[in-house]
CSV table of C-alpha atoms and ligand atoms in Angstrom, one decimal:
chain,number,residue,atom,x,y,z
A,1,UNK,CA,130.3,129.2,124.5
A,2,UNK,CA,127.4,131.7,125.9
A,3,UNK,CA,129.1,133.4,129.3
A,4,UNK,CA,126.9,134.8,131.5
A,5,UNK,CA,127.8,137.5,134.6
A,6,UNK,CA,126.4,136.0,137.9
A,7,UNK,CA,126.8,138.5,140.9
A,8,UNK,CA,126.7,136.2,144.0
A,9,UNK,CA,125.4,137.5,147.3
A,10,UNK,CA,125.2,134.7,149.9
A,11,UNK,CA,124.1,136.9,152.5
A,12,UNK,CA,123.3,135.5,156.1
A,13,UNK,CA,122.4,132.3,157.9
A,14,UNK,CA,122.5,129.5,156.1
A,15,UNK,CA,122.8,131.3,153.1
A,16,UNK,CA,126.1,131.3,152.8
A,17,UNK,CA,125.9,127.4,153.1
A,18,UNK,CA,123.0,126.9,150.4
A,19,UNK,CA,124.6,129.0,148.0
A,20,UNK,CA,128.2,127.1,147.8
A,21,UNK,CA,125.6,124.1,146.3
A,22,UNK,CA,124.5,126.5,143.4
A,23,UNK,CA,128.3,127.3,143.3
A,24,UNK,CA,129.3,123.6,142.1
A,25,UNK,CA,126.5,123.6,139.8
A,26,UNK,CA,127.5,125.9,137.8
A,27,UNK,CA,131.1,124.9,138.0
A,28,UNK,CA,130.0,122.1,136.7
A,29,UNK,CA,128.4,123.3,134.0
A,30,UNK,CA,131.5,125.4,132.8
A,31,UNK,CA,133.6,122.7,133.6
A,32,UNK,CA,131.7,121.1,130.4
A,33,UNK,CA,131.2,123.6,128.3
A,34,UNK,CA,127.5,123.9,128.8
A,35,UNK,CA,127.7,127.4,129.3
A,36,UNK,CA,130.3,129.9,130.7
A,37,UNK,CA,129.5,131.2,134.1
A,38,UNK,CA,131.7,134.0,135.5
A,39,UNK,CA,130.6,134.9,139.2
A,40,UNK,CA,131.5,137.8,140.8
A,41,UNK,CA,130.5,138.0,144.8
A,42,UNK,CA,129.3,140.8,146.9
A,43,UNK,CA,127.4,141.3,150.3
A,44,UNK,CA,124.3,142.1,151.6
A,45,UNK,CA,122.6,141.9,154.8
A,46,UNK,CA,124.3,141.6,158.0
A,47,UNK,CA,127.5,140.6,156.3
A,48,UNK,CA,127.6,144.1,154.8
A,49,UNK,CA,126.7,145.8,157.3
A,50,UNK,CA,129.4,143.8,159.5
A,51,UNK,CA,132.4,144.9,156.6
A,52,UNK,CA,130.8,148.0,155.6
A,53,UNK,CA,128.4,149.7,158.3
A,54,UNK,CA,125.8,149.7,155.1
A,55,UNK,CA,123.0,146.8,154.6
A,56,UNK,CA,125.1,146.6,150.6
A,57,UNK,CA,127.8,148.9,149.1
A,58,UNK,CA,127.5,151.9,146.3
A,59,UNK,CA,129.6,149.4,144.9
A,60,UNK,CA,127.8,146.0,145.1
A,61,UNK,CA,124.8,148.1,143.7
A,62,UNK,CA,126.6,149.2,141.1
A,63,UNK,CA,128.1,145.0,140.3
A,64,UNK,CA,124.4,144.2,140.8
A,65,UNK,CA,123.2,146.7,138.0
A,66,UNK,CA,125.8,145.8,136.0
A,67,UNK,CA,125.4,141.6,136.2
A,68,UNK,CA,123.5,139.2,134.2
A,69,UNK,CA,121.7,138.0,137.1
A,70,UNK,CA,121.7,138.2,140.3
A,71,UNK,CA,122.1,135.2,142.7
A,72,UNK,CA,120.7,136.0,146.4
A,73,UNK,CA,121.0,133.8,149.6
A,74,UNK,CA,119.2,135.0,152.9
A,75,UNK,CA,119.5,138.0,155.0
A,76,UNK,CA,118.6,139.0,158.8
A,77,UNK,CA,119.4,137.5,162.0
A,78,UNK,CA,119.2,138.4,165.6
A,79,UNK,CA,122.9,139.5,165.6
A,80,UNK,CA,121.4,142.4,163.9
A,81,UNK,CA,118.8,143.7,165.7
A,82,UNK,CA,119.8,146.3,167.7
A,83,UNK,CA,121.0,148.1,163.9
A,84,UNK,CA,119.3,151.2,163.0
A,85,UNK,CA,116.2,150.6,161.3
A,86,UNK,CA,117.6,152.0,157.9
A,87,UNK,CA,120.8,149.7,158.1
A,88,UNK,CA,119.2,146.0,158.8
A,89,UNK,CA,119.9,143.3,156.8
A,90,UNK,CA,116.5,143.9,155.2
A,91,UNK,CA,117.3,147.1,154.1
A,92,UNK,CA,119.8,145.8,151.4
A,93,UNK,CA,117.5,142.8,149.9
A,94,UNK,CA,114.6,145.6,149.7
A,95,UNK,CA,117.4,148.6,148.3
A,96,UNK,CA,118.1,145.6,145.2
A,97,UNK,CA,114.1,145.5,144.5
A,98,UNK,CA,113.3,149.0,144.3
A,99,UNK,CA,116.2,150.0,142.6
A,100,UNK,CA,116.6,147.4,140.1
A,101,UNK,CA,112.8,147.6,139.7
A,102,UNK,CA,112.2,143.8,140.0
A,103,UNK,CA,108.6,144.6,140.0
A,104,UNK,CA,107.9,141.2,139.3
A,105,UNK,CA,108.2,138.1,141.8
A,106,UNK,CA,107.6,134.4,140.8
A,107,UNK,CA,106.8,132.5,143.5
A,108,UNK,CA,105.8,128.6,141.8
A,109,UNK,CA,105.1,125.8,144.6
A,110,UNK,CA,105.4,122.8,143.0
A,111,UNK,CA,104.9,119.3,145.1
A,112,UNK,CA,107.2,116.5,144.5
A,113,UNK,CA,104.8,113.2,144.7
A,114,UNK,CA,108.3,111.9,146.8
A,115,UNK,CA,107.2,114.7,149.3
A,116,UNK,CA,103.9,114.6,149.2
A,117,UNK,CA,103.9,113.3,152.5
A,118,UNK,CA,106.3,115.8,154.2
A,119,UNK,CA,103.2,118.4,154.0
A,120,UNK,CA,101.4,119.0,156.9
A,121,UNK,CA,98.2,118.7,154.7
A,122,UNK,CA,96.6,115.6,153.3
A,123,UNK,CA,98.7,113.4,150.7
A,124,UNK,CA,95.3,114.2,148.1
A,125,UNK,CA,95.0,117.3,148.7
A,126,UNK,CA,98.9,118.6,147.4
A,127,UNK,CA,99.8,115.2,145.6
A,128,UNK,CA,100.8,117.1,142.2
A,129,UNK,CA,99.8,120.6,143.1
A,130,UNK,CA,101.5,123.4,140.7
A,131,UNK,CA,100.6,126.9,141.3
A,132,UNK,CA,102.6,130.4,140.5
A,133,UNK,CA,102.3,133.1,143.0
A,134,UNK,CA,102.9,136.5,141.6
A,135,UNK,CA,103.7,139.0,144.2
A,136,UNK,CA,104.4,142.7,143.4
A,137,UNK,CA,107.7,143.4,144.6
A,138,UNK,CA,108.3,147.1,144.8
A,139,UNK,CA,105.2,149.2,145.4
A,140,UNK,CA,102.2,149.0,148.4
A,141,UNK,CA,102.8,148.8,152.1
A,142,UNK,CA,106.8,147.4,151.8
A,143,UNK,CA,107.2,151.3,150.1
A,144,UNK,CA,104.4,153.7,150.3
A,145,UNK,CA,105.2,156.8,152.4
A,146,UNK,CA,104.5,158.3,155.2
A,147,UNK,CA,106.3,154.9,156.6
A,148,UNK,CA,107.1,156.4,160.1
A,149,UNK,CA,107.0,156.5,163.9
A,150,UNK,CA,106.1,159.7,165.1
A,151,UNK,CA,105.8,161.1,168.7
A,152,UNK,CA,102.2,162.4,169.7
A,153,UNK,CA,103.8,164.2,173.0
A,154,UNK,CA,101.2,162.8,175.3
A,155,UNK,CA,103.0,159.7,176.2
A,156,UNK,CA,101.7,158.2,173.0
A,157,UNK,CA,103.4,157.3,169.5
A,158,UNK,CA,101.9,156.3,165.9
A,159,UNK,CA,103.3,154.1,164.0
A,160,UNK,CA,102.1,154.8,160.3
A,161,UNK,CA,102.6,152.6,156.5
A,162,UNK,CA,101.2,153.6,153.8
A,163,UNK,CA,100.0,151.2,151.2
A,164,UNK,CA,99.5,152.6,147.5
A,165,UNK,CA,99.3,151.6,143.9
A,166,UNK,CA,99.0,153.4,141.2
A,167,UNK,CA,97.4,152.0,138.0
A,168,UNK,CA,100.7,151.3,136.2
A,169,UNK,CA,101.9,149.1,138.8
A,170,UNK,CA,98.9,147.1,138.9
A,171,UNK,CA,98.6,146.8,135.2
A,172,UNK,CA,102.3,145.4,135.0
A,173,UNK,CA,102.0,142.7,137.1
A,174,UNK,CA,98.9,141.8,136.4
A,175,UNK,CA,100.1,141.4,132.6
A,176,UNK,CA,102.9,139.1,134.1
A,177,UNK,CA,100.4,137.0,135.7
A,178,UNK,CA,98.2,136.9,132.6
A,179,UNK,CA,101.1,135.9,130.2
A,180,UNK,CA,102.2,133.4,132.5
A,181,UNK,CA,99.0,131.6,133.0
A,182,UNK,CA,98.6,131.7,129.2
A,183,UNK,CA,101.9,129.2,128.9
A,184,UNK,CA,99.9,127.1,132.4
A,185,UNK,CA,96.4,126.6,132.6
A,186,UNK,CA,95.6,129.4,131.6
A,187,UNK,CA,93.8,130.3,135.5
A,188,UNK,CA,94.3,133.8,137.2
A,189,UNK,CA,93.4,134.7,140.6
A,190,UNK,CA,93.4,138.2,141.5
A,191,UNK,CA,93.2,138.5,145.2
A,192,UNK,CA,93.1,141.9,147.4
A,193,UNK,CA,90.8,143.2,150.2
A,194,UNK,CA,88.1,145.8,148.2
A,195,UNK,CA,86.0,145.5,150.7
A,196,UNK,CA,87.9,147.3,153.2
A,197,UNK,CA,91.0,149.4,151.2
A,198,UNK,CA,90.9,151.5,148.4
A,199,UNK,CA,93.8,150.0,147.4
A,200,UNK,CA,92.0,147.2,146.5
A,201,UNK,CA,89.0,148.8,144.7
A,202,UNK,CA,91.5,150.2,142.4
A,203,UNK,CA,93.5,146.6,142.3
A,204,UNK,CA,90.1,144.3,141.2
A,205,UNK,CA,89.2,147.7,138.5
A,206,UNK,CA,92.6,148.1,136.9
A,207,UNK,CA,92.9,143.8,136.8
A,208,UNK,CA,89.4,143.8,135.1
A,209,UNK,CA,90.4,146.3,132.7
A,210,UNK,CA,93.6,144.8,131.7
A,211,UNK,CA,91.5,141.5,131.1
A,212,UNK,CA,88.9,143.0,129.3
A,213,UNK,CA,91.5,144.5,127.0
A,214,UNK,CA,93.9,142.2,126.2
A,215,UNK,CA,93.7,138.9,128.3
A,216,UNK,CA,90.0,138.0,127.7
A,217,UNK,CA,91.0,134.2,126.3
A,218,UNK,CA,92.5,133.8,129.9
A,219,UNK,CA,90.5,133.0,133.3
A,220,UNK,CA,89.9,135.4,135.8
A,221,UNK,CA,88.2,135.3,139.2
A,222,UNK,CA,89.4,137.4,142.1
A,223,UNK,CA,89.0,136.4,145.5
A,224,UNK,CA,89.8,137.9,148.9
A,225,UNK,CA,92.7,138.0,150.5
A,226,UNK,CA,91.9,136.6,153.7
A,227,UNK,CA,89.5,133.9,152.0
A,228,UNK,CA,92.7,132.9,149.1
A,229,UNK,CA,94.6,132.2,152.7
A,230,UNK,CA,91.3,130.3,153.4
A,231,UNK,CA,91.0,128.1,150.4
A,232,UNK,CA,95.4,127.8,149.8
A,233,UNK,CA,94.9,125.2,152.5
A,234,UNK,CA,91.6,123.9,152.1
A,235,UNK,CA,91.6,122.9,148.3
A,236,UNK,CA,95.1,124.4,146.9
A,237,UNK,CA,94.9,122.9,143.4
A,238,UNK,CA,92.4,124.8,142.6
A,239,UNK,CA,94.8,127.5,141.8
A,240,UNK,CA,96.8,128.0,139.1
A,241,UNK,CA,97.6,131.4,139.1
A,242,UNK,CA,97.8,133.6,141.9
A,243,UNK,CA,98.8,137.5,141.5
A,244,UNK,CA,97.9,139.8,144.6
A,245,UNK,CA,100.5,142.9,146.2
A,246,UNK,CA,103.6,142.2,148.3
A,247,UNK,CA,102.1,142.3,152.0
A,248,UNK,CA,99.6,139.9,150.7
A,249,UNK,CA,101.8,137.9,148.3
A,250,UNK,CA,104.5,138.0,151.0
A,251,UNK,CA,102.0,135.9,153.6
A,252,UNK,CA,100.4,133.7,150.7
A,253,UNK,CA,103.7,132.6,149.4
A,254,UNK,CA,104.7,131.2,152.7
A,255,UNK,CA,101.2,129.3,153.0
A,256,UNK,CA,101.8,128.0,149.8
A,257,UNK,CA,105.8,127.1,150.0
A,258,UNK,CA,104.3,125.1,153.5
A,259,UNK,CA,102.2,123.5,151.2
A,260,UNK,CA,104.7,121.7,149.2
A,261,UNK,CA,106.3,120.1,152.4
A,262,UNK,CA,109.1,122.4,153.6
A,263,UNK,CA,109.9,126.6,153.0
A,264,UNK,CA,113.5,125.1,152.2
A,265,UNK,CA,112.1,123.6,148.9
A,266,UNK,CA,110.8,127.0,147.1
A,267,UNK,CA,112.8,129.2,144.7
A,268,UNK,CA,111.9,132.4,143.5
A,269,UNK,CA,112.7,134.6,140.7
A,270,UNK,CA,112.3,138.2,141.4
A,271,UNK,CA,111.9,140.3,137.5
A,272,UNK,CA,111.8,143.5,135.9
A,273,UNK,CA,110.4,144.8,133.1
A,274,UNK,CA,112.4,143.8,129.2
A,275,UNK,CA,114.2,146.6,128.2
A,276,UNK,CA,113.0,147.1,124.2
A,277,UNK,CA,116.6,147.9,122.7
A,278,UNK,CA,118.3,145.1,124.3
A,279,UNK,CA,115.6,142.5,125.3
A,280,UNK,CA,117.5,141.9,128.6
A,281,UNK,CA,115.5,142.0,131.9
A,282,UNK,CA,117.2,143.1,135.7
A,283,UNK,CA,116.6,139.6,137.7
A,284,UNK,CA,117.5,138.4,141.0
A,285,UNK,CA,116.5,134.5,142.3
A,286,UNK,CA,117.0,133.7,145.4
A,287,UNK,CA,114.8,131.1,147.7
A,288,UNK,CA,111.7,131.7,149.6
A,289,UNK,CA,113.3,131.0,153.1
A,290,UNK,CA,115.1,133.2,155.2
A,291,UNK,CA,118.2,133.0,156.8
A,292,UNK,CA,117.3,130.3,159.6
A,293,UNK,CA,119.5,131.7,162.0
A,294,UNK,CA,118.8,128.6,164.2
A,295,UNK,CA,120.4,125.9,161.9
A,296,UNK,CA,123.0,128.1,159.9
A,297,UNK,CA,126.5,126.7,160.4
A,298,UNK,CA,125.4,123.6,161.3
A,299,UNK,CA,125.3,121.6,158.0
A,300,UNK,CA,121.5,121.5,157.9
A,301,UNK,CA,119.8,123.5,155.5
A,302,UNK,CA,118.5,122.2,152.4
A,303,UNK,CA,119.8,123.7,149.0
A,304,UNK,CA,117.3,123.1,147.4
A,305,UNK,CA,115.1,126.2,147.1
A,306,UNK,CA,118.6,128.0,146.2
A,307,UNK,CA,119.2,125.4,143.5
A,308,UNK,CA,115.7,125.9,142.5
A,309,UNK,CA,116.4,129.3,142.4
A,310,UNK,CA,119.2,128.9,139.8
A,311,UNK,CA,117.1,126.9,137.6
A,312,UNK,CA,114.9,129.8,137.4
A,313,UNK,CA,117.7,131.9,136.5
A,314,UNK,CA,118.9,129.6,133.8
A,315,UNK,CA,115.2,129.8,132.7
A,316,UNK,CA,114.1,133.1,132.3
A,317,UNK,CA,117.2,134.8,132.2
A,318,UNK,CA,119.2,133.4,129.6
A,319,UNK,CA,116.6,131.2,128.0
A,320,UNK,CA,118.3,127.9,129.2
A,321,UNK,CA,114.9,126.7,130.0
A,322,UNK,CA,116.2,122.9,129.1
A,323,UNK,CA,119.0,123.2,131.3
A,324,UNK,CA,116.5,124.3,133.7
A,325,UNK,CA,114.8,121.1,133.2
A,326,UNK,CA,117.1,119.1,133.8
A,327,UNK,CA,118.3,120.8,137.3
A,328,UNK,CA,114.1,120.3,138.3
A,329,UNK,CA,114.4,116.1,136.8
A,330,UNK,CA,117.3,116.0,139.1
A,331,UNK,CA,116.1,117.3,141.9
A,332,UNK,CA,113.1,114.9,141.4
A,333,UNK,CA,115.1,112.2,141.1
A,334,UNK,CA,117.2,112.5,144.2
A,335,UNK,CA,113.8,113.1,146.3
A,336,UNK,CA,112.2,110.0,144.9
A,337,UNK,CA,115.5,108.2,145.9
A,338,UNK,CA,114.4,108.8,149.3
A,339,UNK,CA,117.6,111.2,150.2
A,340,UNK,CA,116.3,114.1,152.6
A,341,UNK,CA,117.7,116.9,154.5
A,342,UNK,CA,116.0,117.6,158.0
A,343,UNK,CA,113.1,120.0,157.3
A,344,UNK,CA,112.0,117.1,154.9
A,345,UNK,CA,113.0,114.6,156.6
A,346,UNK,CA,109.0,113.6,158.0
A,347,UNK,CA,109.5,109.5,159.0
A,348,UNK,CA,112.6,108.8,156.9
A,349,UNK,CA,114.6,106.9,158.9
A,350,UNK,CA,117.9,109.7,158.7
A,351,UNK,CA,119.2,112.6,156.6
A,352,UNK,CA,121.6,114.1,154.6
A,353,UNK,CA,123.5,117.2,154.8
A,354,UNK,CA,123.7,120.3,153.1
A,355,UNK,CA,126.8,119.4,151.1
A,356,UNK,CA,125.4,116.1,150.5
A,357,UNK,CA,121.9,116.7,149.2
A,358,UNK,CA,123.8,119.2,147.0
A,359,UNK,CA,126.5,116.7,146.1
A,360,UNK,CA,123.2,114.2,145.4
A,361,UNK,CA,121.6,116.8,142.5
A,362,UNK,CA,125.0,117.2,140.9
A,363,UNK,CA,125.6,113.9,140.6
A,364,UNK,CA,122.1,113.1,139.3
A,365,UNK,CA,122.7,115.8,137.1
A,366,UNK,CA,125.9,115.0,135.7
A,367,UNK,CA,124.5,111.5,134.6
A,368,UNK,CA,121.4,113.3,133.1
A,369,UNK,CA,124.2,115.2,130.5
B,401,LIG,C1,110.8,137.3,151.4
B,401,LIG,C2,111.0,137.9,152.9
B,401,LIG,C3,111.5,139.3,152.4
B,401,LIG,C4,110.1,140.6,152.3
B,401,LIG,C5,112.1,140.2,154.2
B,401,LIG,C6,113.5,139.3,154.5
B,401,LIG,C7,112.3,141.2,154.1
B,401,LIG,O1,110.4,137.7,153.5
B,401,LIG,O2,110.6,137.3,150.6
B,401,LIG,O3,109.5,137.0,151.6
B,401,LIG,O4,109.1,140.4,153.3
B,401,LIG,O5,109.7,140.3,151.4
B,402,LIG,MN1,108.4,136.6,153.0
């Protein structure tokens, strides 16, 4: 039986609650002899700060580097509002992304038919929606330097973040998007703001060149990022794959996520390059939702995004696409039965807890194996 080393970072807020449901599923697969998942656990975010005074320890960075894949819950919360900027919970997640060069963030937005009425848009606009947002994750405004606040000495300060992209960064994320599109509906929408940003001018040029050189068979269109936000809520089914930078991707993926009814539904994969020697790639899987401190510890969180992230892990890191399909089918089955956590309750008469939802998915999975 194949064996996989998972490094699990539950993090803060609802992170540990939703992660516990994934651990049950991994244990079930191991018990069934389907695949062996060896789970090591670490701390990230506020949890790491409370234990070690940093947002992720050197030891956990090493263990993350050595794992076959990383699963992360969520980071952050008001408890750590006063923590020094470099030690804030988010810094741990950003360091994992940057140091492991997880440049490609895949955020699928799929609207399960059973949930179409939980969306804030009309059913006909989102029923059957299946798009993939590809967000560049290790460059742009998140990491460019200078990144600082300087005192101008006249009672004024200046805050600066730097948006910067080099050709190779745009090319490698573009390649991920075009390759994904080939396995889907063969269309890529590239988003930037070349009308006001130099990095956008370069982004567009590089994507056009790459398309001409290697992917002329894929349909390519360009949208300004603001217009893309508008189109996402106007006619979301026009999109197959969207490729965009780190900041625009952060914003547009929250919009795309909400189309599906709830942020609690959306998984994501953050992938590095494939190592030519080993054929392996570094990868981290996390839900798109955050730590939701307002509902943490109450058993209200929806574990589906976290479970779906584990599904992406099976598919993209371990080549277990069929098992990933079974997870997705189990989720769809549970939703079709009308089971709902509070976030997707809509007009349903009642809702179930995190653990009940996790158990329901596990039971549906058990029935399919
Ligand atoms: C996300 C989150 C993170 C981001 C935060 C927690 C740093 O919002 O993964 O979308 O801004 O990238
Ligand atoms: Mn975000």
